[in-house]
Amino acid sequence: MSRWVAGFRSAVISPYEQIKLVESRAFADQTVRQVLHLAGGGEQLRVRLTNRYGREPLVVGAARIALRKNADEIVTETDRPLLFGGSDRLVIPAGEEAVSDPIDLAVAAGTDLLLSLYLPEPTGLATFSHQPTEIAYVTDRNEVASVSLALSEEVPARFFVTGIDVRADAPVTVAFGDSWFEGVGTTLGANHRSVDYFNERLADGWAVNQGIGGNRLITNEIGEPGLSRFDRDVLEVPGVTRVLINFGINDLILGGMAGQPPATAAELIAGFTQLAERAHAAGLTIHAATIGPYAGCVYPGMPIEESLPIRRAVNEWLRGTDVFNGIFDVAAAVADPERPDFIRPEFDSGDGMHLNDVGAHAMAATMPVA
């Protein structure tokens, strides 16, 4: 029997954080049209909007959704209005979220939808997904019903949306972690993230992507820590039966941007263990990735040499522990055999700490299908 399950997810962050990889932005009297790539499909859908980190009410003057034809052009016969409690206008208070009324639009896995939001009043800085490796199209005035957008600005981010639910009967895996799931380093708009490639391997159900570039397991920013957002971004995902986690690099080096020391091996092990216990308590299976190589990181100020021994110690623990249902050894799959703290040259996106399309494919091959 079909039920509401997650068909797409997009993990969001606050625009007011101090550690920033991209600039925050606000909108006023503008339409934002966004590409949402479905991991799974169903006979109906509903859309989840958010003002989670907003400091004032978010006014949505009109919203529509349609299948994508090309770029910012919709398939006109699939165009549907989004209603909320029967109304085409919505106000989401600061800190809150909203779910649309169900929409009769059958969609399939791999479908690209275009979500169009008209934001008539100043929004303040937007709650957003900052590195989704996908485009949002922004134009002036109310253009939600337009087939395509004239003079639109292309922005590589996603705003005010956390997901789409579909009516289906399928198990859902949540890929929960950092940029190695979100897809930083892969081709913009190509759906070549590790999670996308992993979905090509799944025969039963699909995986939704709750990765946040720069996210840390135990420390705030970028995004809430994995330990803090686990309930909302994993346990509350409808249909979830299993979680795959990928954390560690940012706990070891990202704090260098704010003068913070690396996490210790004991802190990371305690954090991983807590996630395993919470997943099992909720009846989920959980698999963990080893921490990938990053010694070639080109960004200044990162404590590379200081943190590498911690990475090795945590990976040794991961490979030997039984707290998870299993481990997928991403580190071994993408490391340079001659220099195991470095990414293989053919897998390196160019910055020494993120995977390109080929590397993301290699990572996906390690992720367990059952």
Coordinates of C-alpha atoms in Angstrom, one line a residue:
M1 CA 0.0 0.0 0.0
S2 CA 1.3 3.4 -0.9
R3 CA 2.1 6.0 1.8
W4 CA 4.0 9.3 2.0
V5 CA 7.7 8.7 1.7
A6 CA 10.6 11.1 1.0
G7 CA 11.3 11.3 -2.8
F8 CA 13.8 14.2 -2.5
R9 CA 15.6 16.0 0.3
S10 CA 17.7 19.1 0.6
A11 CA 19.5 19.8 3.9
V12 CA 19.6 23.5 4.8
I13 CA 21.8 25.9 6.8
S14 CA 21.5 29.3 8.4
P15 CA 22.5 32.3 6.4
Y16 CA 23.8 33.9 9.6
E17 CA 26.7 31.5 10.2
Q18 CA 30.2 32.9 10.8
I19 CA 32.0 30.2 8.7
K20 CA 30.8 30.8 5.2
L21 CA 31.8 29.1 1.9
V22 CA 29.2 31.1 -0.1
E23 CA 27.5 34.4 0.5
S24 CA 23.9 34.5 1.9
R25 CA 21.2 36.4 0.0
A26 CA 17.7 37.8 0.3
F27 CA 14.8 38.3 -2.1
A28 CA 12.1 40.9 -2.7
D29 CA 9.5 41.0 -5.5
Q30 CA 11.3 38.1 -7.2
T31 CA 10.6 34.6 -8.5
V32 CA 13.0 31.8 -7.7
R33 CA 12.7 28.7 -9.9
Q34 CA 14.6 25.7 -8.6
V35 CA 15.6 22.3 -10.0
L36 CA 14.6 19.4 -7.7
H37 CA 15.9 16.0 -8.9
L38 CA 13.8 13.1 -7.6
A39 CA 15.5 10.1 -6.1
G40 CA 12.1 8.3 -6.1
G41 CA 8.7 8.8 -7.6
G42 CA 5.0 8.1 -6.8
E43 CA 1.4 8.8 -7.8
Q44 CA 1.2 12.1 -5.9
L45 CA 3.6 14.6 -4.4
R46 CA 3.7 17.3 -1.8
V47 CA 6.4 20.0 -1.2
R48 CA 8.1 21.0 2.0
L49 CA 9.0 24.7 2.4
T50 CA 11.0 26.2 5.2
N51 CA 11.8 29.4 7.1
R52 CA 13.8 27.5 9.6
Y53 CA 16.6 30.1 10.1
G54 CA 14.6 33.1 9.1
R55 CA 14.3 36.1 11.5
E56 CA 11.0 37.3 10.1
P57 CA 7.9 35.8 8.4
L58 CA 8.4 34.4 4.9
V59 CA 5.6 35.4 2.5
V60 CA 5.1 33.2 -0.5
G61 CA 2.8 35.1 -2.9
A62 CA 2.4 32.2 -5.3
A63 CA 4.0 28.8 -6.0
R64 CA 3.8 26.3 -8.8
I65 CA 5.6 23.0 -9.7
A66 CA 6.0 21.3 -13.0
L67 CA 8.2 18.8 -14.8
R68 CA 11.3 20.3 -16.3
K69 CA 11.7 20.5 -20.0
N70 CA 15.1 22.1 -20.2
A71 CA 17.0 24.7 -18.1
D72 CA 14.3 26.9 -16.6
E73 CA 11.6 25.8 -19.1
I74 CA 8.6 23.8 -17.7
V75 CA 6.6 21.1 -19.4
T76 CA 3.4 23.1 -19.6
E77 CA 0.8 20.3 -19.4
T78 CA 2.3 19.2 -16.0
D79 CA 2.2 22.7 -14.4
R80 CA 0.3 22.7 -11.1
P81 CA -0.3 25.4 -8.5
L82 CA 1.0 24.7 -4.9
L83 CA -1.7 25.2 -2.3
F84 CA -1.4 25.3 1.4
G85 CA -4.6 24.6 3.3
G86 CA -6.4 25.5 0.0
S87 CA -4.7 28.9 -0.3
D88 CA -2.3 29.9 -3.0
R89 CA -0.7 32.4 -0.6
L90 CA 1.4 31.3 2.4
V91 CA 3.1 33.0 5.4
I92 CA 5.7 30.8 7.2
P93 CA 6.6 32.3 10.6
A94 CA 10.3 32.6 11.5
G95 CA 11.7 29.2 12.5
E96 CA 8.8 27.2 11.1
E97 CA 8.1 25.0 8.0
A98 CA 5.1 24.2 5.8
V99 CA 3.9 21.2 3.8
S100 CA 1.8 21.8 0.7
D101 CA -1.5 20.1 -0.1
P102 CA -1.2 16.9 -2.1
I103 CA -0.8 17.3 -5.8
D104 CA -2.0 14.8 -8.4
L105 CA 1.1 14.6 -10.5
A106 CA 2.6 11.1 -11.1
V107 CA 6.4 11.4 -11.1
A108 CA 9.2 8.9 -11.6
A109 CA 12.6 8.4 -10.1
G110 CA 15.2 10.5 -11.9
T111 CA 12.6 13.2 -12.8
D112 CA 13.6 16.9 -12.6
L113 CA 10.9 19.1 -11.3
L114 CA 10.9 22.9 -11.4
L115 CA 9.6 24.6 -8.2
S116 CA 8.7 28.2 -8.7
L117 CA 8.2 30.5 -5.7
Y118 CA 7.1 34.2 -5.9
L119 CA 8.5 36.2 -3.0
P120 CA 6.6 39.5 -3.0
E121 CA 8.0 41.0 0.2
P122 CA 11.6 41.3 1.6
T123 CA 12.5 37.9 2.8
G124 CA 15.6 38.7 4.9
L125 CA 18.5 36.4 4.5
A126 CA 17.2 33.1 3.1
T127 CA 17.4 29.6 4.7
F128 CA 19.3 27.7 2.1
S129 CA 21.2 24.7 0.8
H130 CA 24.5 26.4 0.0
Q131 CA 26.3 23.8 -2.3
P132 CA 23.7 21.5 -3.9
T133 CA 25.6 21.3 -7.2
E134 CA 22.4 22.6 -8.9
I135 CA 21.0 25.8 -10.3
A136 CA 18.3 28.1 -9.1
Y137 CA 16.9 30.7 -11.5
V138 CA 16.0 34.1 -10.1
T139 CA 14.1 36.8 -11.9
D140 CA 12.1 39.9 -11.0
R141 CA 8.4 40.1 -10.3
N142 CA 5.8 37.2 -10.4
E143 CA 6.8 34.8 -13.1
V144 CA 5.7 31.5 -11.5
A145 CA 3.3 30.7 -14.4
S146 CA 5.8 31.6 -17.1
V147 CA 6.9 28.7 -19.4
S148 CA 10.5 30.0 -19.1
L149 CA 12.1 33.0 -17.4
A150 CA 13.5 35.9 -19.3
L151 CA 16.6 37.6 -18.0
S152 CA 17.0 35.2 -15.1
E153 CA 20.1 35.0 -12.9
E154 CA 21.6 31.6 -12.4
V155 CA 22.5 30.9 -8.7
P156 CA 24.2 27.6 -7.6
A157 CA 22.2 27.3 -4.4
R158 CA 18.7 26.2 -3.3
F159 CA 16.4 28.3 -1.2
F160 CA 13.4 27.8 1.2
V161 CA 12.9 24.1 0.3
T162 CA 13.7 21.0 2.2
G163 CA 12.1 18.2 0.3
I164 CA 9.4 16.5 -1.7
D165 CA 7.3 13.6 -0.4
V166 CA 5.7 11.1 -2.8
R167 CA 3.0 8.5 -2.5
A168 CA 4.7 5.2 -3.0
D169 CA 5.6 1.9 -1.3
A170 CA 9.4 1.9 -1.1
P171 CA 12.1 1.8 1.6
V172 CA 14.2 5.0 1.9
T173 CA 17.9 5.3 2.7
V174 CA 19.1 8.6 4.0
A175 CA 22.7 9.6 3.0
F176 CA 23.6 11.8 5.9
G177 CA 26.8 13.7 6.0
D178 CA 29.0 16.3 4.4
S179 CA 30.1 17.5 1.0
W180 CA 31.1 14.0 -0.2
F181 CA 27.4 13.3 -0.3
E182 CA 26.1 16.8 -1.2
G183 CA 28.3 16.5 -4.3
V184 CA 30.9 19.4 -4.0
G185 CA 33.5 18.9 -6.8
T186 CA 31.1 17.1 -9.2
T187 CA 29.7 18.7 -12.4
L188 CA 27.1 21.4 -11.7
G189 CA 23.6 20.3 -12.7
A190 CA 24.7 16.8 -13.9
N191 CA 23.5 14.7 -11.0
H192 CA 26.9 13.0 -10.6
R193 CA 27.0 13.1 -6.8
S194 CA 27.9 9.9 -5.1
V195 CA 24.3 9.5 -3.9
D196 CA 23.0 9.8 -7.5
Y197 CA 25.4 7.1 -8.7
F198 CA 24.4 5.0 -5.7
N199 CA 20.7 5.2 -6.7
E200 CA 21.6 3.7 -10.0
R201 CA 22.7 0.6 -8.1
L202 CA 19.6 0.2 -5.9
A203 CA 16.9 -2.3 -7.0
D204 CA 14.6 -1.7 -4.0
G205 CA 13.8 1.8 -2.9
W206 CA 16.1 4.8 -3.2
A207 CA 18.4 7.1 -1.2
V208 CA 17.7 10.8 -0.5
N209 CA 20.6 13.2 0.1
Q210 CA 21.0 15.0 3.4
G211 CA 24.6 16.1 2.8
I212 CA 25.8 19.6 3.8
G213 CA 29.1 20.8 2.4
G214 CA 31.3 21.7 5.4
N215 CA 29.1 19.9 7.9
R216 CA 30.7 18.6 11.0
L217 CA 29.6 15.7 13.2
I218 CA 30.2 17.2 16.6
T219 CA 30.7 21.0 16.1
N220 CA 28.3 23.7 14.9
E221 CA 28.9 25.3 11.5
I222 CA 28.7 24.7 8.7
G223 CA 25.1 23.8 9.4
E224 CA 24.0 22.3 12.7
P225 CA 26.2 19.4 13.8
G226 CA 25.3 15.9 12.6
L227 CA 24.6 14.9 16.2
S228 CA 22.1 17.8 16.5
R229 CA 20.3 17.4 13.1
F230 CA 20.1 13.6 13.2
D231 CA 16.5 13.5 14.5
R232 CA 15.2 15.9 12.0
D233 CA 17.2 15.0 8.9
V234 CA 17.2 11.2 9.4
L235 CA 14.7 9.9 12.0
E236 CA 11.8 12.2 10.8
V237 CA 12.3 11.4 7.1
P238 CA 9.2 9.5 6.1
G239 CA 9.9 6.0 4.9
V240 CA 13.4 5.8 6.2
T241 CA 14.7 2.3 7.0
R242 CA 18.4 2.8 6.7
V243 CA 21.1 5.5 7.1
L244 CA 24.5 5.9 5.5
I245 CA 26.9 8.4 7.2
N246 CA 29.9 10.2 6.0
F247 CA 31.6 12.6 8.4
G248 CA 35.0 13.5 9.7
I249 CA 37.0 15.7 7.3
N250 CA 35.4 18.9 8.5
D251 CA 35.7 18.0 12.1
L252 CA 39.4 17.6 11.5
I253 CA 40.3 20.7 9.4
L254 CA 37.4 23.1 8.8
G255 CA 37.8 24.7 12.3
G256 CA 41.0 26.1 11.0
M257 CA 38.9 28.8 9.3
A258 CA 37.8 30.0 12.8
G259 CA 41.0 29.2 14.8
Q260 CA 39.6 26.0 16.2
P261 CA 41.6 22.9 16.8
P262 CA 40.9 19.5 15.2
A263 CA 38.5 17.2 16.9
T264 CA 40.2 14.4 18.8
A265 CA 39.9 10.7 17.9
A266 CA 38.0 10.1 21.1
E267 CA 35.5 12.8 20.3
L268 CA 34.9 11.5 16.8
I269 CA 34.6 7.9 18.0
A270 CA 32.1 9.0 20.7
G271 CA 30.1 10.9 18.1
F272 CA 30.0 8.0 15.7
T273 CA 29.0 5.6 18.4
Q274 CA 26.1 7.9 19.5
L275 CA 24.8 8.0 16.0
A276 CA 24.9 4.2 15.8
E277 CA 23.0 3.9 19.1
R278 CA 20.3 6.4 18.1
A279 CA 19.8 4.7 14.7
H280 CA 19.5 1.3 16.2
A281 CA 17.1 2.6 18.9
A282 CA 14.9 3.9 16.1
G283 CA 14.9 0.5 14.3
L284 CA 17.2 1.6 11.5
T285 CA 20.3 -0.1 10.1
I286 CA 23.3 2.2 9.8
H287 CA 26.5 2.0 7.8
A288 CA 29.5 4.4 8.2
A289 CA 32.1 5.6 5.7
T290 CA 35.8 5.8 6.6
I291 CA 37.2 9.3 6.5
G292 CA 38.5 10.2 3.0
P293 CA 41.9 11.5 2.2
Y294 CA 42.6 15.2 2.1
A295 CA 46.3 15.8 2.4
G296 CA 46.4 17.6 -0.9
C297 CA 43.9 20.3 0.3
V298 CA 44.8 23.6 -1.4
Y299 CA 42.9 25.9 1.0
P300 CA 45.1 27.9 3.4
G301 CA 44.9 27.8 7.1
M302 CA 43.8 24.1 7.5
P303 CA 45.6 22.0 10.1
I304 CA 46.5 19.2 7.6
E305 CA 49.6 17.6 9.1
E306 CA 48.3 18.0 12.6
S307 CA 45.1 16.2 11.9
L308 CA 46.2 13.3 9.6
P309 CA 47.2 11.0 12.5
I310 CA 43.7 11.5 14.0
R311 CA 42.2 10.5 10.7
R312 CA 44.2 7.4 10.6
A313 CA 43.3 6.5 14.2
V314 CA 39.6 7.0 13.6
N315 CA 39.7 5.0 10.4
E316 CA 41.4 2.1 12.1
W317 CA 38.7 2.1 14.7
L318 CA 35.9 2.3 12.1
R319 CA 37.4 -0.7 10.2
G320 CA 37.4 -2.8 13.4
T321 CA 34.3 -1.7 15.3
D322 CA 31.0 -3.6 15.5
V323 CA 28.8 -0.6 16.6
F324 CA 27.5 -0.2 13.0
N325 CA 25.8 -2.7 10.8
G326 CA 28.7 -2.3 8.4
I327 CA 31.4 0.0 7.1
F328 CA 32.0 1.2 3.5
D329 CA 35.7 2.0 3.0
V330 CA 35.6 5.1 0.9
A331 CA 39.1 6.1 2.0
A332 CA 40.7 2.9 0.6
A333 CA 38.7 3.2 -2.6
V334 CA 39.7 6.8 -3.5
A335 CA 43.2 7.1 -2.0
D336 CA 46.3 7.3 -4.0
P337 CA 48.1 3.9 -3.4
E338 CA 51.4 5.6 -3.4
R339 CA 50.3 8.4 -1.0
P340 CA 47.3 7.1 1.0
D341 CA 46.6 10.5 2.6
F342 CA 46.0 12.0 -0.9
I343 CA 43.1 11.5 -3.3
R344 CA 44.0 9.5 -6.4
P345 CA 44.8 12.1 -9.1
E346 CA 42.1 10.8 -11.5
F347 CA 39.5 11.2 -8.7
D348 CA 40.5 14.7 -7.5
S349 CA 38.2 17.6 -8.3
G350 CA 41.2 19.9 -8.2
D351 CA 41.2 21.1 -4.6
G352 CA 42.7 18.0 -3.0
M353 CA 39.8 17.3 -0.7
H354 CA 36.7 16.8 -3.0
L355 CA 35.9 14.1 -5.5
N356 CA 35.2 14.7 -9.2
D357 CA 32.5 12.8 -11.1
V358 CA 34.7 9.7 -11.5
G359 CA 35.7 9.8 -7.9
A360 CA 32.0 10.1 -6.8
H361 CA 31.3 7.1 -8.9
A362 CA 34.1 5.2 -7.1
M363 CA 32.7 6.2 -3.8
A364 CA 29.2 5.1 -4.7
A365 CA 30.6 1.6 -5.6
T366 CA 31.6 1.2 -2.0
M367 CA 28.1 2.1 -0.6
P368 CA 26.1 -1.0 0.5
V369 CA 22.9 -1.7 -1.5
A370 CA 21.4 -3.8 1.3

